XYZ file of C-alpha atoms in Angstrom:
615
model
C 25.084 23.268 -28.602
C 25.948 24.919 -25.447
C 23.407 27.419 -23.822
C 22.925 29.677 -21.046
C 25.359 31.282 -18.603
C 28.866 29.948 -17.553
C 30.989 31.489 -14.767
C 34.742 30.649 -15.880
C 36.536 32.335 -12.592
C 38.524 34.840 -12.266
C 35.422 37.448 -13.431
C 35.198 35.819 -16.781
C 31.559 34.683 -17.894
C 30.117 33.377 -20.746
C 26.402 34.854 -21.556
C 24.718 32.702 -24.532
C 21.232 32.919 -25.570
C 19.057 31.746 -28.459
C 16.726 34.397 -30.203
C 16.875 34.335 -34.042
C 14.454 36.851 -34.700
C 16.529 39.561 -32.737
C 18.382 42.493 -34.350
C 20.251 42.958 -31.601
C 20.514 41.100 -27.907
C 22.431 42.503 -24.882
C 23.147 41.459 -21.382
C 21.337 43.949 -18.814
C 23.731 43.834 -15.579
C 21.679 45.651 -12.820
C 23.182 44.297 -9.263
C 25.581 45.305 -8.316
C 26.282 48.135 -10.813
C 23.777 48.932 -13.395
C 25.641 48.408 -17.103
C 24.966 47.220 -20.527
C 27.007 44.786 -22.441
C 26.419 44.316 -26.034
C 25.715 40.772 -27.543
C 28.042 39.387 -30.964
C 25.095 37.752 -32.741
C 26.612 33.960 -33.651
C 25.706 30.875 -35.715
C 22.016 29.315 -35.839
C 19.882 32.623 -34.043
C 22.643 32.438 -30.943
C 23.830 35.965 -29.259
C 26.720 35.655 -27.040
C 29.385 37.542 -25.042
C 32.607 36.656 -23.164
C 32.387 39.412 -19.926
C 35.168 40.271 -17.509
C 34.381 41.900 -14.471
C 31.262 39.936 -13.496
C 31.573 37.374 -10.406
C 28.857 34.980 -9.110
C 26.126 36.926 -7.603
C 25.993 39.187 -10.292
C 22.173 40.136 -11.516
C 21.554 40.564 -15.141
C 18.683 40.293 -17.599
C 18.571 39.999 -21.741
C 17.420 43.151 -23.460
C 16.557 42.110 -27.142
C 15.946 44.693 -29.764
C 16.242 47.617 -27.246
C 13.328 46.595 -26.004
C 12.043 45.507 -22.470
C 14.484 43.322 -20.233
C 13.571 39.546 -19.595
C 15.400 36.576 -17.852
C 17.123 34.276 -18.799
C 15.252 31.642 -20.339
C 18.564 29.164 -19.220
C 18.786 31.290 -15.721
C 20.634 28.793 -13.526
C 18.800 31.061 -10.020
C 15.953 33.440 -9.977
C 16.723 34.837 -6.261
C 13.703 36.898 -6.762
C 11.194 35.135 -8.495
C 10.235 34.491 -12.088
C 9.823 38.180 -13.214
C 12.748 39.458 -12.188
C 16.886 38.769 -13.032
C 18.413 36.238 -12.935
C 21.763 35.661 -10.941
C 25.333 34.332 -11.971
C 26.501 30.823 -10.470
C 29.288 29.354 -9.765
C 28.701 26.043 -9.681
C 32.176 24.614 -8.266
C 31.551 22.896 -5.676
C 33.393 19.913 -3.354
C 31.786 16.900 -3.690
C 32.254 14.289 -1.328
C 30.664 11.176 -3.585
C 34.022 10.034 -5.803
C 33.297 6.579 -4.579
C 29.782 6.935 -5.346
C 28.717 4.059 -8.494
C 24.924 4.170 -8.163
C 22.165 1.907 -7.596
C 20.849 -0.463 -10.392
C 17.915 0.053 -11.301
C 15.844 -3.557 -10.276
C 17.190 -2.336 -6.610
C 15.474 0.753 -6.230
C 12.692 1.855 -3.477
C 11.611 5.472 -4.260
C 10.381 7.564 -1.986
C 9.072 10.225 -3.809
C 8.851 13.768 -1.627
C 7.894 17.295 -2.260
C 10.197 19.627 -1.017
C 8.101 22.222 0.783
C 5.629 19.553 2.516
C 8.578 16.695 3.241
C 9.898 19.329 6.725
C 8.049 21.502 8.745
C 10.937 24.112 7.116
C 10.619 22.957 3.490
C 14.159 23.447 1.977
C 16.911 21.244 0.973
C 18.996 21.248 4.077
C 15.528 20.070 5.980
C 15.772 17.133 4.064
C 19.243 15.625 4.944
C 18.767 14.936 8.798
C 15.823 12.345 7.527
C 17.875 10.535 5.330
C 18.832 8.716 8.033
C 15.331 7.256 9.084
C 14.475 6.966 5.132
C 17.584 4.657 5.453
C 16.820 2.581 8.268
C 13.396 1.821 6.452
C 14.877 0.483 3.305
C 14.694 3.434 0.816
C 17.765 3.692 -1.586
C 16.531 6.364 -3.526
C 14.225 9.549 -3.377
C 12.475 11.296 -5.928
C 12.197 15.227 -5.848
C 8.996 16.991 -7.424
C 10.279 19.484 -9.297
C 12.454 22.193 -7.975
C 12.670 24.179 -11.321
C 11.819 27.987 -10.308
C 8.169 28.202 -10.394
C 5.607 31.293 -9.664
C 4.718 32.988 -5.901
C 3.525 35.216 -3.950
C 5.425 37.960 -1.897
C 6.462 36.315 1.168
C 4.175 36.225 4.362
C 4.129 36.041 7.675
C 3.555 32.145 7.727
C 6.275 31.510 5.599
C 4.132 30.419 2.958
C 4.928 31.720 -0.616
C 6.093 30.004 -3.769
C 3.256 27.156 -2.631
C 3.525 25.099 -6.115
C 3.776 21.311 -6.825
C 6.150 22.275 -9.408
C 4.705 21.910 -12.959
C 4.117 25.161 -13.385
C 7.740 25.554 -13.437
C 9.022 28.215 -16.286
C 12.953 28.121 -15.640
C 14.021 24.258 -15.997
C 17.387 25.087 -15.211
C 16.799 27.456 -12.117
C 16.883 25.526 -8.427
C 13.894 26.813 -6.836
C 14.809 29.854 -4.745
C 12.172 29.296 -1.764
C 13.684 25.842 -1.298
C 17.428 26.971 -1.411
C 20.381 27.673 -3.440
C 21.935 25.395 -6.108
C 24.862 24.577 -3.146
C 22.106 24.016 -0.572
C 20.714 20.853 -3.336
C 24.047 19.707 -4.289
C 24.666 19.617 -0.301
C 21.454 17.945 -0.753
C 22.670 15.534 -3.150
C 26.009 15.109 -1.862
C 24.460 13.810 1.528
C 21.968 11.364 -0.302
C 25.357 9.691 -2.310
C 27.579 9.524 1.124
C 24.119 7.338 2.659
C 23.863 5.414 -0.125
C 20.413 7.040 -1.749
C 20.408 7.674 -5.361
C 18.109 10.872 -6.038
C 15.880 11.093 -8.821
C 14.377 14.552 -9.818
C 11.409 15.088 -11.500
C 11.930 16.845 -14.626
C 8.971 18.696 -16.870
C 9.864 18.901 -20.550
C 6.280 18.876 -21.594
C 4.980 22.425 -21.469
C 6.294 25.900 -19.078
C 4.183 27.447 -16.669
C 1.486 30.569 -17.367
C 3.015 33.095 -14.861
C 6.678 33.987 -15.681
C 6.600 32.700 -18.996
C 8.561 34.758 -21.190
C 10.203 31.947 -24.101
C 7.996 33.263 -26.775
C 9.691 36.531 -26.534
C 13.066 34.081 -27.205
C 12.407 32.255 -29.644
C 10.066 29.353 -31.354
C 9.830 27.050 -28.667
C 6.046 26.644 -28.966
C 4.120 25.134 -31.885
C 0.467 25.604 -32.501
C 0.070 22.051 -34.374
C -0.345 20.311 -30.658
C -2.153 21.226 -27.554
C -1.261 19.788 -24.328
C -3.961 20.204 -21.772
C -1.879 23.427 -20.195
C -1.641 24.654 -23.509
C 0.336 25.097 -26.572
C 3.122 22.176 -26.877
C 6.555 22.462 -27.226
C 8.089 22.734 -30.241
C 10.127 19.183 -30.676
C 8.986 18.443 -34.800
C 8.693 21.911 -36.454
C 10.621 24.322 -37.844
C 13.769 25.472 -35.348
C 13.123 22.429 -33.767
C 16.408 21.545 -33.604
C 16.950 24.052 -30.806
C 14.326 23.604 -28.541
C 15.034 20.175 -28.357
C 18.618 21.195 -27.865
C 17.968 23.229 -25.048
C 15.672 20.510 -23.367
C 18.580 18.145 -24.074
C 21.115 20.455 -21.892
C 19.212 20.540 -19.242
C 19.073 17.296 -18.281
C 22.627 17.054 -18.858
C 22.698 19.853 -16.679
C 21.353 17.644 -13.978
C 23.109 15.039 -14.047
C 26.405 16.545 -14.359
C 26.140 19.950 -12.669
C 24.382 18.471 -9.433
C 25.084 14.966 -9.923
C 21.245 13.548 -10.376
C 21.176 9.757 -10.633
C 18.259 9.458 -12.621
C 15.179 12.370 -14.522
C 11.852 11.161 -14.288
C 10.356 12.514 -16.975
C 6.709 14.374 -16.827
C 3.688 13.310 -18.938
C 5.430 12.077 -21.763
C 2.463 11.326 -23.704
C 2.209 15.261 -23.559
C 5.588 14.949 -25.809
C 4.818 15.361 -29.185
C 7.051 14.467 -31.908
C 6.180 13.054 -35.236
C 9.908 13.068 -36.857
C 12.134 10.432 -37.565
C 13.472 10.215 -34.543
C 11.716 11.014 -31.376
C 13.157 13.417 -28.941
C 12.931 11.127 -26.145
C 15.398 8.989 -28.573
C 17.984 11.850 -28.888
C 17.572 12.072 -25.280
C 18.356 9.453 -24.460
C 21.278 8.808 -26.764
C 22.877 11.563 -25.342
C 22.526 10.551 -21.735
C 23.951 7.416 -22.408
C 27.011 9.523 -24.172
C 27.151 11.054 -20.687
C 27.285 7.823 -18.538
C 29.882 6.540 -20.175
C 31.925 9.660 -19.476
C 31.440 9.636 -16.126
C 31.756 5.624 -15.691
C 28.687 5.419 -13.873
C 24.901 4.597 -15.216
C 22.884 7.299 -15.440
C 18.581 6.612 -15.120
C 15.505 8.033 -17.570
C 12.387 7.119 -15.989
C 8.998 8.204 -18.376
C 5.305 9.284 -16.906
C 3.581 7.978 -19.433
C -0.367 6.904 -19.449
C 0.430 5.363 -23.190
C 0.770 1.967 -22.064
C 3.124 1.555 -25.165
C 6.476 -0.904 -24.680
C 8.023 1.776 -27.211
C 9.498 4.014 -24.690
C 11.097 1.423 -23.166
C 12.276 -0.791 -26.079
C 16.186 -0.824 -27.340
C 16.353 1.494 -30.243
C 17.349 -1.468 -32.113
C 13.920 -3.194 -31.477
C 11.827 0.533 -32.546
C 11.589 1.641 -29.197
C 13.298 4.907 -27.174
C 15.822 3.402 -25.672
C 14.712 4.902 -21.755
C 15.539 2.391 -19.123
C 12.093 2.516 -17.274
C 8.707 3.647 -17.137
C 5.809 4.465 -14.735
C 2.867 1.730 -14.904
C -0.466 3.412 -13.691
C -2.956 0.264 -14.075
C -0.789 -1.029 -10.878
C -2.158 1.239 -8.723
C -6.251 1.914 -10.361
C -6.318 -1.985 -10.455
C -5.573 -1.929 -6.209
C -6.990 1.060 -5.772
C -10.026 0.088 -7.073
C -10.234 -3.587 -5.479
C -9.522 -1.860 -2.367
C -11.700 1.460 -2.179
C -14.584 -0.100 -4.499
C -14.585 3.304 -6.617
C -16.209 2.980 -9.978
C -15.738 6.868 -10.790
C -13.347 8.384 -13.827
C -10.651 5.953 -15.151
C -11.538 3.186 -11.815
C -14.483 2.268 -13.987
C -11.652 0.065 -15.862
C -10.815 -1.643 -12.942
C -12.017 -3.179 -9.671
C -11.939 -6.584 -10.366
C -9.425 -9.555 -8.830
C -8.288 -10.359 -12.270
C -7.092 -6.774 -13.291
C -4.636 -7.012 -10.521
C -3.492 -10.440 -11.830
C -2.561 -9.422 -14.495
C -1.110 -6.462 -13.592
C 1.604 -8.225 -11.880
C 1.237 -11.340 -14.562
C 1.709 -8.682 -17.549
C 2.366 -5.100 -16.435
C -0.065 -3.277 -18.274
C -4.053 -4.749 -17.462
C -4.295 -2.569 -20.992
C -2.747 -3.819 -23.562
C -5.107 -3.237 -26.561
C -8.524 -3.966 -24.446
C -11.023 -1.982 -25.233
C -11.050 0.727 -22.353
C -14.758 1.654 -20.834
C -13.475 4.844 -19.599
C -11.628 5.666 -22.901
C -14.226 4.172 -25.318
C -11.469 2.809 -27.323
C -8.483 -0.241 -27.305
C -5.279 0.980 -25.875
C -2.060 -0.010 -24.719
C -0.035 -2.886 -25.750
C 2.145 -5.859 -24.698
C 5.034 -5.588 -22.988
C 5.889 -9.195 -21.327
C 9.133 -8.944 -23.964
C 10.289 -6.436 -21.001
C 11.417 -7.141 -17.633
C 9.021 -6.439 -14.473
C 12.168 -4.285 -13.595
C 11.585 -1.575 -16.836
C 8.289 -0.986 -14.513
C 7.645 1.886 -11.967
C 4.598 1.228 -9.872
C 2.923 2.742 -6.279
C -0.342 2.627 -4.355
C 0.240 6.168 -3.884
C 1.749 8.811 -5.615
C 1.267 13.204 -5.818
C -1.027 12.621 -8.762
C -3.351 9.992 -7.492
C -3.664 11.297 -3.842
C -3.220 15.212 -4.827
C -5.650 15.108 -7.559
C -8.560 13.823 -5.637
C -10.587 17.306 -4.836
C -9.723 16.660 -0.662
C -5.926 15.779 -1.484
C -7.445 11.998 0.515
C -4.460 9.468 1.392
C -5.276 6.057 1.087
C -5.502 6.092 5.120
C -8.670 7.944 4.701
C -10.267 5.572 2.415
C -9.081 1.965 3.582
C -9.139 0.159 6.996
C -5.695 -0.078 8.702
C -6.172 -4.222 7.928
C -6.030 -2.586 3.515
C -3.089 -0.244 4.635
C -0.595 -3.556 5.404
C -2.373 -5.596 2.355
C -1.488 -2.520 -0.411
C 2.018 -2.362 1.005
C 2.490 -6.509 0.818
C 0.932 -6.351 -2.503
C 3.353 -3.152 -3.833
C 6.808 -4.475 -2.174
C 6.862 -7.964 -3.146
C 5.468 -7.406 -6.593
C 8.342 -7.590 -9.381
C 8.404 -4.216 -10.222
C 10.341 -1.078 -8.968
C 7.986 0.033 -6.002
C 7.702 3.585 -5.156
C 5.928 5.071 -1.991
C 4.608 8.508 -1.477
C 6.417 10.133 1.532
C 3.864 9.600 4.599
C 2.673 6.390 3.458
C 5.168 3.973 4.875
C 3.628 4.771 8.398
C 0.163 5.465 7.537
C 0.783 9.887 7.210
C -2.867 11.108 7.543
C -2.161 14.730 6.354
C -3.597 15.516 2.767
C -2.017 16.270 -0.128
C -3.812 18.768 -1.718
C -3.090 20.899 -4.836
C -2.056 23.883 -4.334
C -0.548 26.713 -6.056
C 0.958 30.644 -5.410
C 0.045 32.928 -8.557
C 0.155 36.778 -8.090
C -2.312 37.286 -11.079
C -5.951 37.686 -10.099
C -7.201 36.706 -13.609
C -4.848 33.147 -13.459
C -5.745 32.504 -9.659
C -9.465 32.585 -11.052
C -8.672 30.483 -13.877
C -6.798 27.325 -11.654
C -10.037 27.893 -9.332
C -12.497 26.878 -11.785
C -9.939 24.537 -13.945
C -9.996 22.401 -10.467
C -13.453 22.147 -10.641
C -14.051 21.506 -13.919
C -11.337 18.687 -13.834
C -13.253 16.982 -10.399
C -16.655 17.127 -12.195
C -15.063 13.948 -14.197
C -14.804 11.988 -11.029
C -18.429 12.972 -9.899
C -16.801 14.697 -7.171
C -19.180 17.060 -4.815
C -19.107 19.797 -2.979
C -16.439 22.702 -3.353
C -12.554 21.892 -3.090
C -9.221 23.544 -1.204
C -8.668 26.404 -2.659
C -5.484 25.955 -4.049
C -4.817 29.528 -3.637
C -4.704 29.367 0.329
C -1.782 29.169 2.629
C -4.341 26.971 4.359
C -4.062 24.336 1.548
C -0.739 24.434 1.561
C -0.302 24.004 5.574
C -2.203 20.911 5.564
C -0.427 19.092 3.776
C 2.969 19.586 6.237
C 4.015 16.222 7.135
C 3.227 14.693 10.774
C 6.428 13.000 10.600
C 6.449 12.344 14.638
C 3.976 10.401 14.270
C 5.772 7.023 12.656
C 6.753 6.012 16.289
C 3.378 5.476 17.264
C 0.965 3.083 17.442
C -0.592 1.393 14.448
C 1.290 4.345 12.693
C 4.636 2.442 13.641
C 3.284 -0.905 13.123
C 2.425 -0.040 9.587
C 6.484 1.784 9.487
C 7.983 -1.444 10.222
C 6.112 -3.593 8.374
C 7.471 -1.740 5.370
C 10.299 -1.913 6.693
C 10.316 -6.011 7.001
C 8.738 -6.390 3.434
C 11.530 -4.161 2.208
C 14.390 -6.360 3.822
C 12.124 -9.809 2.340
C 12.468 -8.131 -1.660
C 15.717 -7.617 -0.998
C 17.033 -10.693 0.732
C 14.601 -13.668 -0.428
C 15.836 -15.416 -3.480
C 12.630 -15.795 -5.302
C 11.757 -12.166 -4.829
C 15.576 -10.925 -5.852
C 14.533 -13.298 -9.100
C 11.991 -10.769 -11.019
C 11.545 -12.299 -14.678
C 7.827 -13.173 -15.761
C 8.730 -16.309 -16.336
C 9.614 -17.478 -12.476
C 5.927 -16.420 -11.376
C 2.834 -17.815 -12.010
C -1.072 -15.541 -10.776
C -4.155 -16.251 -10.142
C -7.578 -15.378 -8.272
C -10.864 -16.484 -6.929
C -13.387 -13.620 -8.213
C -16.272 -14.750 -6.190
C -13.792 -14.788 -3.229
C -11.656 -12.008 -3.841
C -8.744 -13.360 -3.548
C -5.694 -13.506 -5.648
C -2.152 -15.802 -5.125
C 1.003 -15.821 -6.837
C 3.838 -18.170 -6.484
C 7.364 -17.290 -7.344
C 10.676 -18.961 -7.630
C 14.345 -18.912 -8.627
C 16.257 -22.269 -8.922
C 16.573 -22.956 -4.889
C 13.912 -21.106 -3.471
C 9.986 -20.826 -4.013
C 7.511 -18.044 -2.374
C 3.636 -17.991 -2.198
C 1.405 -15.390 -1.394
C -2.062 -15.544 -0.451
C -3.878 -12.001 -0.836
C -7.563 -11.576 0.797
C -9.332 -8.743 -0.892
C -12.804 -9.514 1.016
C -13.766 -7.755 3.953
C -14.931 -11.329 5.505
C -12.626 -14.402 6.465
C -12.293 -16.628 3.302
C -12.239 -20.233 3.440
C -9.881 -21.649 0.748
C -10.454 -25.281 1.843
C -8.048 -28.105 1.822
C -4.421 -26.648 0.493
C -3.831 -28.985 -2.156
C -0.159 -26.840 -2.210
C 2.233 -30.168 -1.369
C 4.205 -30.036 1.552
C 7.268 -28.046 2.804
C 5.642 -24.647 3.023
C 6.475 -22.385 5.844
C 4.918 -19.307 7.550
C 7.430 -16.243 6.692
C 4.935 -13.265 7.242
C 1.230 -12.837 8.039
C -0.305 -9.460 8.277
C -2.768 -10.280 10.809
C -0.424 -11.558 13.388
C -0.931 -9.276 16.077
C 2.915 -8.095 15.884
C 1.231 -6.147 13.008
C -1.797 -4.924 15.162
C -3.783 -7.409 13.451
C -6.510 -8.944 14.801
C -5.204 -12.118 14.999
C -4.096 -15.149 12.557
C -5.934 -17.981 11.352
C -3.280 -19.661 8.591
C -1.497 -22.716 10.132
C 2.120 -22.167 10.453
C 2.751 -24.874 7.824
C 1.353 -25.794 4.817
C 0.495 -29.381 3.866
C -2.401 -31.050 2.143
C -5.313 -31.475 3.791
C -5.195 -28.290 5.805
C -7.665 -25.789 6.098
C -6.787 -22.304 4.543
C -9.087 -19.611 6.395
C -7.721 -16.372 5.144
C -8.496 -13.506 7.536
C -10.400 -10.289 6.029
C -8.135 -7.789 4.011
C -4.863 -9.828 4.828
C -1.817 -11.319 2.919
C 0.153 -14.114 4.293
C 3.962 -15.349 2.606
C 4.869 -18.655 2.566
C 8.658 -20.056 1.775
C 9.098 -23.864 0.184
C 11.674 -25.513 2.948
């Protein structure tokens, strides 16, 4: 069922909203001649009216019932923010990508990015003379936090309103006016496709934002049998259901054939709640797949999901969802933790050598353990899914921005644990995604932060933030997420990649990148061509994998001492491809022979990885 506004050209437009408890709906034109045009109330609780005389630009609201004027809850642009109109788009546009397929999805490198912190400028334009370097590093595709008009301020001196990480978004299919107009992202877009970069935005279907929230006043989009924790859930398995998860299901078409999206990460999941026969995620995904095959090219749904359940990525046929991929957060706790040594919130699950086995042995180190931190089993197996189904990072906007001082991993590791995380998340067998900064060691935070103009919600996200750091033991008191301050901070230092250990770390990435890519054994990703295991006592872990002509082992030092592995008892054949300590890498020097072969000693050099090819 089609929804929201369509220019046609030529001054025709088609206004279409859903309110079924409305006696009467009209569209409220107010720029750039004040008029009101009456609604014909259609089919299922729609209102809708064909208008001449309105071109792109054009600022209207809905006025239900004679009453007060609202948005539109579909609003393609909010030029002015989330309380006032919204503005008619034309979305042609000339694209420049016709010879654009895609890239599979076991080929991706994210690099995910906020929009605001990514350029000293924080807009879409910003973004496309960095594509380049993003490039030359390896990346094929970015991911966008979301850009779906949020709350903010009036606009000050320092240029710093609308500060938001983008969940608090309340118009999912409004481009975020502080960041650009719907051309300046499909310029955005466009540019990505003609580099060969997929882009991936980060889509919230899971709950609206406080501030600018107006659905209610729509229609039932909310239901009071769920709580998310930012309130009431939306309404996907009650009654009218049908339409909310109609309008969720435009939008995402929206995306991907509006602006030309390769692939939706989808928010929190878990936060998703649907008891019916058939999930929304299900419908949603059916109907993307409808789409792909229209436009001949394969379109991506990636899930945020702490569930640890192979269901949402499971065929239909086999019970599952049918999305192509998910996010896998035991990855990063079990590294995290080995590395950092924190015990605190859900770490207290991990820290030890074989959690990390058998994160890259199984996926998910939870699947039905009984969980310290939850005080009950979860998760389940998923090694009847490929490594590639699997999303996974040593840093992401949720594990560095929710720590209470926004740390990077550079603030909490040695530079000797930087080059270690990044062997151990690029040659895993998963999709690998970094955190913009991280590839050269960015020592900026990334804090939370937020722009509300009520006094009574800026309170309320002030002691939420505190409440939610108590879990973690956290002391002291945090950013406030309120400041301009915050939000500075957290600008990029993107100069600083030439430099240093800084670019040492920037093209190591960049080597461990071209290895995944070119390496036969590491192009092979199934669980059955790799075998794991670990010394506890010694903190180390190895893996070998292979395809049928090639064979790769890597030797992973977790201790902060030299390790002594003894005699190799390996064969021989094996040759010295990459070791982290080499001083090319502003290590402090390597210890590993540059061969393997039985009989030689092993010495493994604190916090370092070495790679080894069969000859």
């Amino acid at each position: 069922m089609k929804i929201g506004t369509q220019y046609l050209g030529d001054g025709r437009c088609e206004f279409r909203v859903w309110a079924p408890n409305a006696e009467t709906a009209a569209v409220k034109i107010v720029s750039p001649q004040e008029r009101i045009l009456p609604m014909e109330q259609k089919e299922g609780g729609y209102w809708q009216l064909m208008a001449t005389d309105v071109e792109p630009g054009t600022q209207y609201f809905y006025q239900l019932n004679n009453g007060e004027s609202r948005p539109d809850p579909a609003s393609n642009y909010q030029p002015l923010g989330v309380h006032a109109a919204s503005q008619v788009i034309d979305h042609n546009f000339t694209w420049n990508d016709s010879n654009w397929s895609g890239i599979p999805l076991e080929n991706l490198i994210i690099y995910e990015l906020h929009v605001g912190t990514f350029t000293q400028e924080g807009t879409f334009e910003a973004i496309i003379p960095r594509l380049k370097d993003l490039k030359e590093l390896g990346v094929n595709a970015i991911e966008i936090m979301p850009i779906a008009q949020f709350p903010g301020d009036t606009p000050t001196d320092d240029g710093c309103a609308y500060r938001n990480w983008g969940y608090d978004g309340v118009y999912p299919f409004a481009v975020q006016n502080s960041y650009g107009s719907p051309e300046a992202l499909k310029r955005l877009v466009d540019a990505c496709h003609q580099q060969g970069v997929a882009v991936v935005l980060d889509v919230v279907y899971n709950h609206f934002g406080p501030e600018g929230n107006y659905m209610s006043h729509f229609g039932s989009y909310f239901t009071h049998a769920y709580r998310t924790p930012w309130g009431d859930a939306m309404n996907f398995d009650d009654g009218y259901s049908h339409h909310v998860r109609n309008y969720f299901i435009q939008n995402a078409l929206y995306w991907l054939r509006d602006y030309h999206i390769d692939i939706l990460r989808l928010d929190a999941i878990h936060a998703i709640y649907d008891l019916g026969a058939k999930h929304f995620l299900e419908e949603l995904a059916e109907n993307v797949a409808t789409l792909s095959k229209q436009q001949a090219r394969k379109l991506y749904l990636i899930a945020e999901s702490d569930l640890n359940d192979p269901r949402v990525v499971r065929p239909v046929e086999n019970g599952g969802y049918g999305l192509d991929a998910q996010w896998s957060d035991d990855f990063h706790h079990a590294l995290h933790a080995l590395l950092t040594g924190e015990q605190t919130g859900y770490y207290e699950d991990f820290g030890k050598c074989e959690h990390l086995a058998k994160a890259y042995r199984d996926t998910f180190v939870y699947d039905w353990k009984y969980s310290p931190h939850r005080k009950r089993f979860h998760g389940n197996s998923v090694r009847d899914r490929s490594p590639n189904q699997f999303v996974v990072c040593i840093q992401n906007h949720d594990q560095v921005g929710n720590r209470m001082l926004g740390e990077r991993l550079s603030h909490l590791v040695s530079f000797e644990a930087l080059k270690l995380a990044a062997g151990a998340l690029l040659l895993s067998p998963n999709i690998p995604l970094l955190f913009m900064g991280e590839e050269y060691g960015e020592e900026a935070p990334f804090l939370y932060f937020v722009s509300h103009s009520d006094p009574d919600l800026i309170r309320a996200v002030r002691q939420g933030r505190k409440q939610e750091f108590a879990a973690f033991h956290a002391q002291g008191e945090p950013p406030d997420p309120e400041s301009s301050e915050t939000f500075l901070k957290c600008k990029l230092n993107w100069e600083k990649r030439k430099e240093g250990k800084h670019q040492a770390l920037w093209s190591l990435y960049q080597h461990l990148i071209q290895l995944r890519n070119t390496i036969p054994a590491l192009v092979e990703r199934e669980r059955q061509n790799m075998e794991v295991d670990f010394l506890e006592d010694k903190k180390v872990i190895w893996w070998r994998r292979w395809n049928e002509n090639n064979q790769i082992l890597c030797l992973m030092n977790f201790n902060q001492n030299d390790v002594n592995l003894g005699s190799a008892m390996l064969g021989d054949g094996w040759r010295k491809i990459l070791d982290s300590a080499e001083e090319k890498w502003q290590g402090f020097g390597s210890q590993l022979p540059e061969e393997l072969s039985n009989g030689k000693q092993l010495i493994l050099p604190p916090q370092s990885f070495a790679v080894y090819q069969l000859s």
